[in-house]
PDB file of C-alpha atoms and ligand atoms in Angstrom:
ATOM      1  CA  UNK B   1      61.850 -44.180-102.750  1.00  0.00           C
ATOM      2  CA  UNK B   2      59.938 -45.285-105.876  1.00  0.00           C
ATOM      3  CA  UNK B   3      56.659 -47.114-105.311  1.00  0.00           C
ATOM      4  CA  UNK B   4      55.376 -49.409-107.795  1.00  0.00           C
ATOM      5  CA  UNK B   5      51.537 -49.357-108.579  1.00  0.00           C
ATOM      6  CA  UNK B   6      51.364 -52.782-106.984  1.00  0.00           C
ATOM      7  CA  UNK B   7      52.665 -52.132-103.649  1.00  0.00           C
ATOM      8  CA  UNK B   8      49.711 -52.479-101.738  1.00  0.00           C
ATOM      9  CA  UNK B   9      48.212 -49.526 -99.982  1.00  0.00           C
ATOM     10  CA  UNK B  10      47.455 -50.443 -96.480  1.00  0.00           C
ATOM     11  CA  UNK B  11      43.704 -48.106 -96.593  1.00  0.00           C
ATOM     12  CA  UNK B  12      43.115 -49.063-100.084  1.00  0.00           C
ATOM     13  CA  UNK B  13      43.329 -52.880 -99.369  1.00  0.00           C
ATOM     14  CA  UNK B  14      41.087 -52.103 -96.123  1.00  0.00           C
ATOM     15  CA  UNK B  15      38.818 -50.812 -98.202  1.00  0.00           C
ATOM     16  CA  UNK B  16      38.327 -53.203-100.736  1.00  0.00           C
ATOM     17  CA  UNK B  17      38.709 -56.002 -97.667  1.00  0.00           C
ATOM     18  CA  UNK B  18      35.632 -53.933 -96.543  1.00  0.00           C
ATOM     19  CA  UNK B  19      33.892 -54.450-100.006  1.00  0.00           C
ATOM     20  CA  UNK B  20      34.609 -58.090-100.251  1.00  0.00           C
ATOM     21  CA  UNK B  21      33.108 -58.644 -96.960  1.00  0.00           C
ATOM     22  CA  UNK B  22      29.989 -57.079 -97.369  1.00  0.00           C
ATOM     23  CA  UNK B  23      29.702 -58.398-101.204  1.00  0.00           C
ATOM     24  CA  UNK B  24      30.492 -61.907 -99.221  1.00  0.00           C
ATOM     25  CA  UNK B  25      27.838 -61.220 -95.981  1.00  0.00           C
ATOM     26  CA  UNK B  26      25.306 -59.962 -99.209  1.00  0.00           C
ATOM     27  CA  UNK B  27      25.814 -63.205-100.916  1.00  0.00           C
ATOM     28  CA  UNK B  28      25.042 -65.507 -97.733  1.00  0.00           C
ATOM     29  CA  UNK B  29      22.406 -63.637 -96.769  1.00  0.00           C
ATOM     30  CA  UNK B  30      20.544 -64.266-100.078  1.00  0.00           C
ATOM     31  CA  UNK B  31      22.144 -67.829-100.447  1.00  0.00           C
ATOM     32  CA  UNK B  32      20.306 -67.882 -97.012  1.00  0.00           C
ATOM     33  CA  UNK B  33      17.044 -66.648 -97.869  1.00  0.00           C
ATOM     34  CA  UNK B  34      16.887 -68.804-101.336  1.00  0.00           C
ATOM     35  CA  UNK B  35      17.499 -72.012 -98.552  1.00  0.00           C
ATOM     36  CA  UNK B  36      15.161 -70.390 -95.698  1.00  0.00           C
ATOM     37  CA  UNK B  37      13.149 -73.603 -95.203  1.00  0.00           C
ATOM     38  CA  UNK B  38      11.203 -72.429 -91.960  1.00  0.00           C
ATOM     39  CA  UNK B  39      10.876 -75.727 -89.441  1.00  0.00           C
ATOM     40  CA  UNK B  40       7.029 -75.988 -88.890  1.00  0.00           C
ATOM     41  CA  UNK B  41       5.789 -77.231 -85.498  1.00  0.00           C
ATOM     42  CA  UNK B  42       3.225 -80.115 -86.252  1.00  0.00           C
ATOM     43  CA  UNK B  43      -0.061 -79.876 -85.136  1.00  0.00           C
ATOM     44  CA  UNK B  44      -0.639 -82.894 -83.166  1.00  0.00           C
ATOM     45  CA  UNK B  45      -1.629 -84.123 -80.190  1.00  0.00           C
ATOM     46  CA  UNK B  46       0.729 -85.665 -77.574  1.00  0.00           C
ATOM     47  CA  UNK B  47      -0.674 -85.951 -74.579  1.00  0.00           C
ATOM     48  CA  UNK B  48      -1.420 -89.726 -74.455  1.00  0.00           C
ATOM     49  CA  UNK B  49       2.508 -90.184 -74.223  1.00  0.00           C
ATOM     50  CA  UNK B  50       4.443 -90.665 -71.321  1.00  0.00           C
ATOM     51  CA  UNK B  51       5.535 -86.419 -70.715  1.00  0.00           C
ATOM     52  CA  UNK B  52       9.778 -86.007 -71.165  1.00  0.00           C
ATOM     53  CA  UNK B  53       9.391 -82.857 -69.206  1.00  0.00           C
ATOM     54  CA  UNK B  54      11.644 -81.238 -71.811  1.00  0.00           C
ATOM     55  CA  UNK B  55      14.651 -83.823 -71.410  1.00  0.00           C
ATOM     56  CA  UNK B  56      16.008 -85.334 -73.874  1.00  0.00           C
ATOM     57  CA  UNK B  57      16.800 -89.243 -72.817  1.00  0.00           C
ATOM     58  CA  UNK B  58      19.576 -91.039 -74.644  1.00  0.00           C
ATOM     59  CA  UNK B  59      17.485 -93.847 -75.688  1.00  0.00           C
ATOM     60  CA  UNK B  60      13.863 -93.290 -77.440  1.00  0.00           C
ATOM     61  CA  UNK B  61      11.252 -94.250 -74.547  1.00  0.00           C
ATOM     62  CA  UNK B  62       8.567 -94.584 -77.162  1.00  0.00           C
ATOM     63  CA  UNK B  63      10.449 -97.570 -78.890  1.00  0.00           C
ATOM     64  CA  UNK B  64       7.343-100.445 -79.686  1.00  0.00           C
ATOM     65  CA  UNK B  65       4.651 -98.090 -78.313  1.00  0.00           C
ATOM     66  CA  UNK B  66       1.854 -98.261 -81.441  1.00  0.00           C
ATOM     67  CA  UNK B  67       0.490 -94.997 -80.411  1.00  0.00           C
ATOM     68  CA  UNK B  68       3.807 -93.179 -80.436  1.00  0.00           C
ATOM     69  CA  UNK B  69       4.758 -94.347 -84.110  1.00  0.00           C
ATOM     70  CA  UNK B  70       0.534 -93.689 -85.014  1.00  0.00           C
ATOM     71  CA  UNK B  71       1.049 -89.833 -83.913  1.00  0.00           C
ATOM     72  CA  UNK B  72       5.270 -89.840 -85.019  1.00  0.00           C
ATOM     73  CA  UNK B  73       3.495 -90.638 -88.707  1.00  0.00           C
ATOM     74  CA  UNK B  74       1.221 -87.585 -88.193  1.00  0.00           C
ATOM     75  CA  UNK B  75       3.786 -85.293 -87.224  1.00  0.00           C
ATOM     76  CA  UNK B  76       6.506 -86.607 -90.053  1.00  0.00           C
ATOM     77  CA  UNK B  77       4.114 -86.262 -92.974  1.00  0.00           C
ATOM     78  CA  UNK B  78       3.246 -82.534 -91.252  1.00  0.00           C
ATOM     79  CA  UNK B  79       7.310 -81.629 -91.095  1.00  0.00           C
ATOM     80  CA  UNK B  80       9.616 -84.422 -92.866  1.00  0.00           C
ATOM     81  CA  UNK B  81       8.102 -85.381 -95.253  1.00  0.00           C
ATOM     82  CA  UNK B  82       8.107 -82.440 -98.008  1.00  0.00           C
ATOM     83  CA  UNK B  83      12.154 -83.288 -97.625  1.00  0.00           C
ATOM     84  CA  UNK B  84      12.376 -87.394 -96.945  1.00  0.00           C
ATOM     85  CA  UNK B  85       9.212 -88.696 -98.575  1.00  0.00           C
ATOM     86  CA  UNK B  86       5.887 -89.459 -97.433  1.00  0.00           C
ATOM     87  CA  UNK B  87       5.423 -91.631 -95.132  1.00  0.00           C
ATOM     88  CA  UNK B  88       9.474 -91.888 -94.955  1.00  0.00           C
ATOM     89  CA  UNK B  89       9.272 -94.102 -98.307  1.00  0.00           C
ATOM     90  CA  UNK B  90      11.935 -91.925 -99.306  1.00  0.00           C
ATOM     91  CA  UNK B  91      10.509 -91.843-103.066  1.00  0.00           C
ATOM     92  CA  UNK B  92      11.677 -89.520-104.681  1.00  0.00           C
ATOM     93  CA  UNK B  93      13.117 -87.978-102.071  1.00  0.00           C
ATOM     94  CA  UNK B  94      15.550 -85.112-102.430  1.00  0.00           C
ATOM     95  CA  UNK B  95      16.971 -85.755 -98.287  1.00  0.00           C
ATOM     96  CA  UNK B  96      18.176 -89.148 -97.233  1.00  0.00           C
ATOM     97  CA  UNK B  97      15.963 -92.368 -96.627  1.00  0.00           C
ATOM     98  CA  UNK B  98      15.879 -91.800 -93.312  1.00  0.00           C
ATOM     99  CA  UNK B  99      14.668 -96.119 -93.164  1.00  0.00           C
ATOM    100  CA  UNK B 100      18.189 -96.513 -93.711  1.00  0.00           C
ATOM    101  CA  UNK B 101      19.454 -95.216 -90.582  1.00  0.00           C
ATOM    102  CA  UNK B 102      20.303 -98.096 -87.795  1.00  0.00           C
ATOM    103  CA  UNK B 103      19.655-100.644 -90.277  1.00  0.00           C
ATOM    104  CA  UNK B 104      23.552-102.254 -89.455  1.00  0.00           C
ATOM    105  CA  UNK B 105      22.528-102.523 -85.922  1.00  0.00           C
ATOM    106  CA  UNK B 106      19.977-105.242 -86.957  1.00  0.00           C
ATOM    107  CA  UNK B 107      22.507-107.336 -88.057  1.00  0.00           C
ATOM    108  CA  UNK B 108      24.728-106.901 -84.887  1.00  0.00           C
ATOM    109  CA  UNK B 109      23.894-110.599 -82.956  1.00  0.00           C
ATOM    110  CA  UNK B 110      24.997-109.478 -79.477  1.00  0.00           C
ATOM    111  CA  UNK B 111      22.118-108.253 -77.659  1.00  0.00           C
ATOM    112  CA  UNK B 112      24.281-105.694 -75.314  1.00  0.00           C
ATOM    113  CA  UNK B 113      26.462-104.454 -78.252  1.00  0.00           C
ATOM    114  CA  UNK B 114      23.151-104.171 -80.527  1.00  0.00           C
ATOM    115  CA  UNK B 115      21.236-102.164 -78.028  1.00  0.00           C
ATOM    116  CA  UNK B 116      24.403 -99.884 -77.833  1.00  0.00           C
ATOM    117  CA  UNK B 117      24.656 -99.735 -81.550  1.00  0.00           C
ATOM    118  CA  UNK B 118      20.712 -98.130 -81.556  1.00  0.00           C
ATOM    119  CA  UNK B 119      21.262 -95.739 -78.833  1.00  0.00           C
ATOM    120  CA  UNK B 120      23.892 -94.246 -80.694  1.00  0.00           C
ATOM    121  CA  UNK B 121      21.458 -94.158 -83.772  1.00  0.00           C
ATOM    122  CA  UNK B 122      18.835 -92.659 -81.402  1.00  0.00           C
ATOM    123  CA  UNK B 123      21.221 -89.800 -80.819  1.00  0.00           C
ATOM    124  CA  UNK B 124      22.436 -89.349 -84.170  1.00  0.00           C
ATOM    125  CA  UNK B 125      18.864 -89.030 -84.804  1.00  0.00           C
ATOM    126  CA  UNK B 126      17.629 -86.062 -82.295  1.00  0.00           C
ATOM    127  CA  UNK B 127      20.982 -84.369 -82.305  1.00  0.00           C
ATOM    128  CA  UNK B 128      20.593 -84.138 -86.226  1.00  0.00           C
ATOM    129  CA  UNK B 129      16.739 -82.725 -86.197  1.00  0.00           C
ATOM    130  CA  UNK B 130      17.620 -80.656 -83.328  1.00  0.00           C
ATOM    131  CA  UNK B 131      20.686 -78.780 -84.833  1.00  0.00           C
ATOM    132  CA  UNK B 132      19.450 -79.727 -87.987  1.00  0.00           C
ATOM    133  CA  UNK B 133      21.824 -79.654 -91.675  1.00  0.00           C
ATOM    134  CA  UNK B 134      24.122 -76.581 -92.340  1.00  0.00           C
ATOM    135  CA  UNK B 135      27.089 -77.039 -95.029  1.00  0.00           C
ATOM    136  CA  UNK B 136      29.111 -73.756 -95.845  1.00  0.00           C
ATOM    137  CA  UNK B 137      26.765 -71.601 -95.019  1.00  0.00           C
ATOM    138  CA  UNK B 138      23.652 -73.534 -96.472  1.00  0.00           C
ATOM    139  CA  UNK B 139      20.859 -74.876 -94.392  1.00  0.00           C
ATOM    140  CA  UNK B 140      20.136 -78.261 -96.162  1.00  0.00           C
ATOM    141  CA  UNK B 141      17.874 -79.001 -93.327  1.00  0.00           C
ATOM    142  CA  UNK B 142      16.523 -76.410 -90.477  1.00  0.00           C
ATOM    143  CA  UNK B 143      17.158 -76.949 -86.977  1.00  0.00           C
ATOM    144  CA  UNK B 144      14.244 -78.409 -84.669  1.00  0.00           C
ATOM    145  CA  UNK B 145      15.824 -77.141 -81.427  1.00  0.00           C
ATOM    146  CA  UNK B 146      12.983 -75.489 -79.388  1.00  0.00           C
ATOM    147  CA  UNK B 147      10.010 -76.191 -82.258  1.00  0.00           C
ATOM    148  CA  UNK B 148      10.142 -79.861 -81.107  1.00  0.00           C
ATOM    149  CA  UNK B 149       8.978 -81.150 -78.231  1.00  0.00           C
ATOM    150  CA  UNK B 150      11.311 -84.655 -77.187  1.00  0.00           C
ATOM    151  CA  UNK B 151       8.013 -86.466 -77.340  1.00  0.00           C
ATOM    152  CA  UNK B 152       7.478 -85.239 -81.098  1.00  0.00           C
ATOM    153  CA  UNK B 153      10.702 -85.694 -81.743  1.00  0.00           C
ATOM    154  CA  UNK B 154      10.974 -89.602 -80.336  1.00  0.00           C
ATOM    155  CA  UNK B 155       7.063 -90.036 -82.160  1.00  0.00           C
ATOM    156  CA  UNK B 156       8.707 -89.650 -85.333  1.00  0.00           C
ATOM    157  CA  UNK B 157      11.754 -92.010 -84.728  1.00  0.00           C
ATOM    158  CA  UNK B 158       9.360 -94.530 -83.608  1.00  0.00           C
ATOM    159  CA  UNK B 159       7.124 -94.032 -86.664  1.00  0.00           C
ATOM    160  CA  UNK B 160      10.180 -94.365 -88.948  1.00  0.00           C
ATOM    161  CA  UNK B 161      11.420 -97.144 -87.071  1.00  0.00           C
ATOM    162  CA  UNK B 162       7.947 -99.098 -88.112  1.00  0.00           C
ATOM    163  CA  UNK B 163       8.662 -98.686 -91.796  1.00  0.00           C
ATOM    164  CA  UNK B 164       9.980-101.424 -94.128  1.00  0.00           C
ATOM    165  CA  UNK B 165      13.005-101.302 -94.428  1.00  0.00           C
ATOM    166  CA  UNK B 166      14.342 -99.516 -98.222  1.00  0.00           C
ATOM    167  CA  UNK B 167      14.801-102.228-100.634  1.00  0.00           C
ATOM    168  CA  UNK B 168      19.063-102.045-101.882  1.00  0.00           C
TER     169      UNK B 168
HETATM  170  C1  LIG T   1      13.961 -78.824 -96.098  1.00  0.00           C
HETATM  171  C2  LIG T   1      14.180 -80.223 -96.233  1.00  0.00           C
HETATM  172  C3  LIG T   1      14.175 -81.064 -94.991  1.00  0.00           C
HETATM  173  C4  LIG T   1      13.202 -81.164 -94.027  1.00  0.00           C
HETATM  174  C5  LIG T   1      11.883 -80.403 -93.945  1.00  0.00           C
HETATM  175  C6  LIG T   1      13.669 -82.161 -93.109  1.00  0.00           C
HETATM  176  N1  LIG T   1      14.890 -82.625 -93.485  1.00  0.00           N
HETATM  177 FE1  LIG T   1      16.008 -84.025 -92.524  1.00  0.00          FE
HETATM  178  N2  LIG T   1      17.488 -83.775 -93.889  1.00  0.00           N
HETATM  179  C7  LIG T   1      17.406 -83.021 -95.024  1.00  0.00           C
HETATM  180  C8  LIG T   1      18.615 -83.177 -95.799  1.00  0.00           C
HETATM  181  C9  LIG T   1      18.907 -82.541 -97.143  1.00  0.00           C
HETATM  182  C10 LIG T   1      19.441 -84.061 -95.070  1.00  0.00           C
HETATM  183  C11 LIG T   1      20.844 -84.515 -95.443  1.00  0.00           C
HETATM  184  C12 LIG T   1      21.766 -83.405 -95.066  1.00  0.00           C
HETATM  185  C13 LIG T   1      23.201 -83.721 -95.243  1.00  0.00           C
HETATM  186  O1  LIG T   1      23.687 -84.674 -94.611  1.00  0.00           O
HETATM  187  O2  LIG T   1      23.819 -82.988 -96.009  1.00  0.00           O
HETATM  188  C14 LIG T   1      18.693 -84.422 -93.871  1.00  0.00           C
HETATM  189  C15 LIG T   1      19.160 -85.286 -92.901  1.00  0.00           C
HETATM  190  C16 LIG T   1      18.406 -85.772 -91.857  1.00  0.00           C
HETATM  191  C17 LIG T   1      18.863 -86.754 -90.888  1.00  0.00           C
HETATM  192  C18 LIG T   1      20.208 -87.444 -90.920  1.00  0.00           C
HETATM  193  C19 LIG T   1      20.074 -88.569 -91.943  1.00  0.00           C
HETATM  194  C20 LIG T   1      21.336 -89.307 -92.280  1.00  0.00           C
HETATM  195  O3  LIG T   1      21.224 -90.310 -93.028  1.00  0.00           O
HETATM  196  O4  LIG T   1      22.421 -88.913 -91.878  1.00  0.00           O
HETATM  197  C21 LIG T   1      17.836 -86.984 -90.036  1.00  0.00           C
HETATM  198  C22 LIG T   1      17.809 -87.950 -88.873  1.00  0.00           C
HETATM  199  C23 LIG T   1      16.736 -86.121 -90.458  1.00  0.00           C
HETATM  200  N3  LIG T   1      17.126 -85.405 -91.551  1.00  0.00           N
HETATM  201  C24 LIG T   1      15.508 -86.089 -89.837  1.00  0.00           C
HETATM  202  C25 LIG T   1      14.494 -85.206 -90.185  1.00  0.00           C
HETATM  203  C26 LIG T   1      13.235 -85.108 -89.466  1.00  0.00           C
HETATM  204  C27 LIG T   1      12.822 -86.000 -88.303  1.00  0.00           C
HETATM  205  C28 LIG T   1      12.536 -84.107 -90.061  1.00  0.00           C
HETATM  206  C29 LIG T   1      11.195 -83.565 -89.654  1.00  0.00           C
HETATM  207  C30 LIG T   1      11.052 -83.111 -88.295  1.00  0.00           C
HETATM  208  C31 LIG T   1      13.340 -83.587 -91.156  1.00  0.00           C
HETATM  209  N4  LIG T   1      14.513 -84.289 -91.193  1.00  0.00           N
HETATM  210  C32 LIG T   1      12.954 -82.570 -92.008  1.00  0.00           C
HETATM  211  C33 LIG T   1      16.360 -82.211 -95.393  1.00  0.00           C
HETATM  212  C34 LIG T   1      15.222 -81.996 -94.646  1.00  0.00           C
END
């Protein structure tokens, strides 16, 4: 039987299968290593807080504690804010205004439905620094999971819940 040059050869097309997938694995990895934004512990101290003992609650326990958002500051400007500003002012800011987050649940009246509406921000929050931001392949932000301690991590929500709110 006649073959035409385009019938495709079964070890020919694993071949070049094989070829695409390493050109493709070559091109992630270097896509990877032009994002590789290493997550940096911060040097502070937090043993004034009240210890988590490694859990992770589903509310921040530091909300309203001065001291918490006084050593959250320490540890954003350390780790957040080359990405979301200094001091979260979000200026100039290449990563999201992270003032902005929860802002809606101000506005919610209810007292039962507004505290529900901030827990859910408080876990949007940790659950985003933990696993941090990875589209397609590219790490937008690194994940936090095991360089964090839940008190650092609940510091810095309380520090950027003490910041003015971003002017509209
Ligand atoms: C290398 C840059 C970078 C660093 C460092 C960084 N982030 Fe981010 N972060 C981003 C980017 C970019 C996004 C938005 C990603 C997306 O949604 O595509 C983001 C998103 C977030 C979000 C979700 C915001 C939203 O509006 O949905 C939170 C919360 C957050 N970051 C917290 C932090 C905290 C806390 C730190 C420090 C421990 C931190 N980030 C450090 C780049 C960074």
């Amino acid at each position: 039987m006649h073959e035409s040059p385009c019938t495709p050869r079964p070890r020919a097309v694993a071949q070049l299968q094989g070829r695409l997938c390493s050109l493709g694995a070559l091109l992630l990895a270097l896509a990877g290593q032009a994002h590789a934004i290493e997550a940096r512990a911060p040097d502070v101290d937090i043993s004034a807080l009240p210890a988590q003992h490694g859990e992770w609650r589903e509310e921040n326990p530091y909300r309203g504690n001065p001291l918490a958002a006084e050593i959250g500051r320490a540890a954003f400007n350390q780790s957040c804010a080359s990405c979301h500003g200094a001091d979260a002012d979000g200026h100039a800011a290449p990563a999201p205004d992270l003032r902005r987050l929860g802002r809606s649940c101000a506005r919610i009246l209810d007292t039962d439905l507004r505290q529900r509406c901030t827990r859910d921000v408080d876990h949007y929050f940790r659950s985003s620094v933990q696993k941090g931001k990875v589209k397609v392949g590219v790490v937008h932000m690194p994940a936090w999971e095991g360089v964090l301690a839940p008190e650092v991590v609940w510091a810095i929500r309380s520090f950027v819940e003490t910041r003015p709110p971003a002017k509209d």
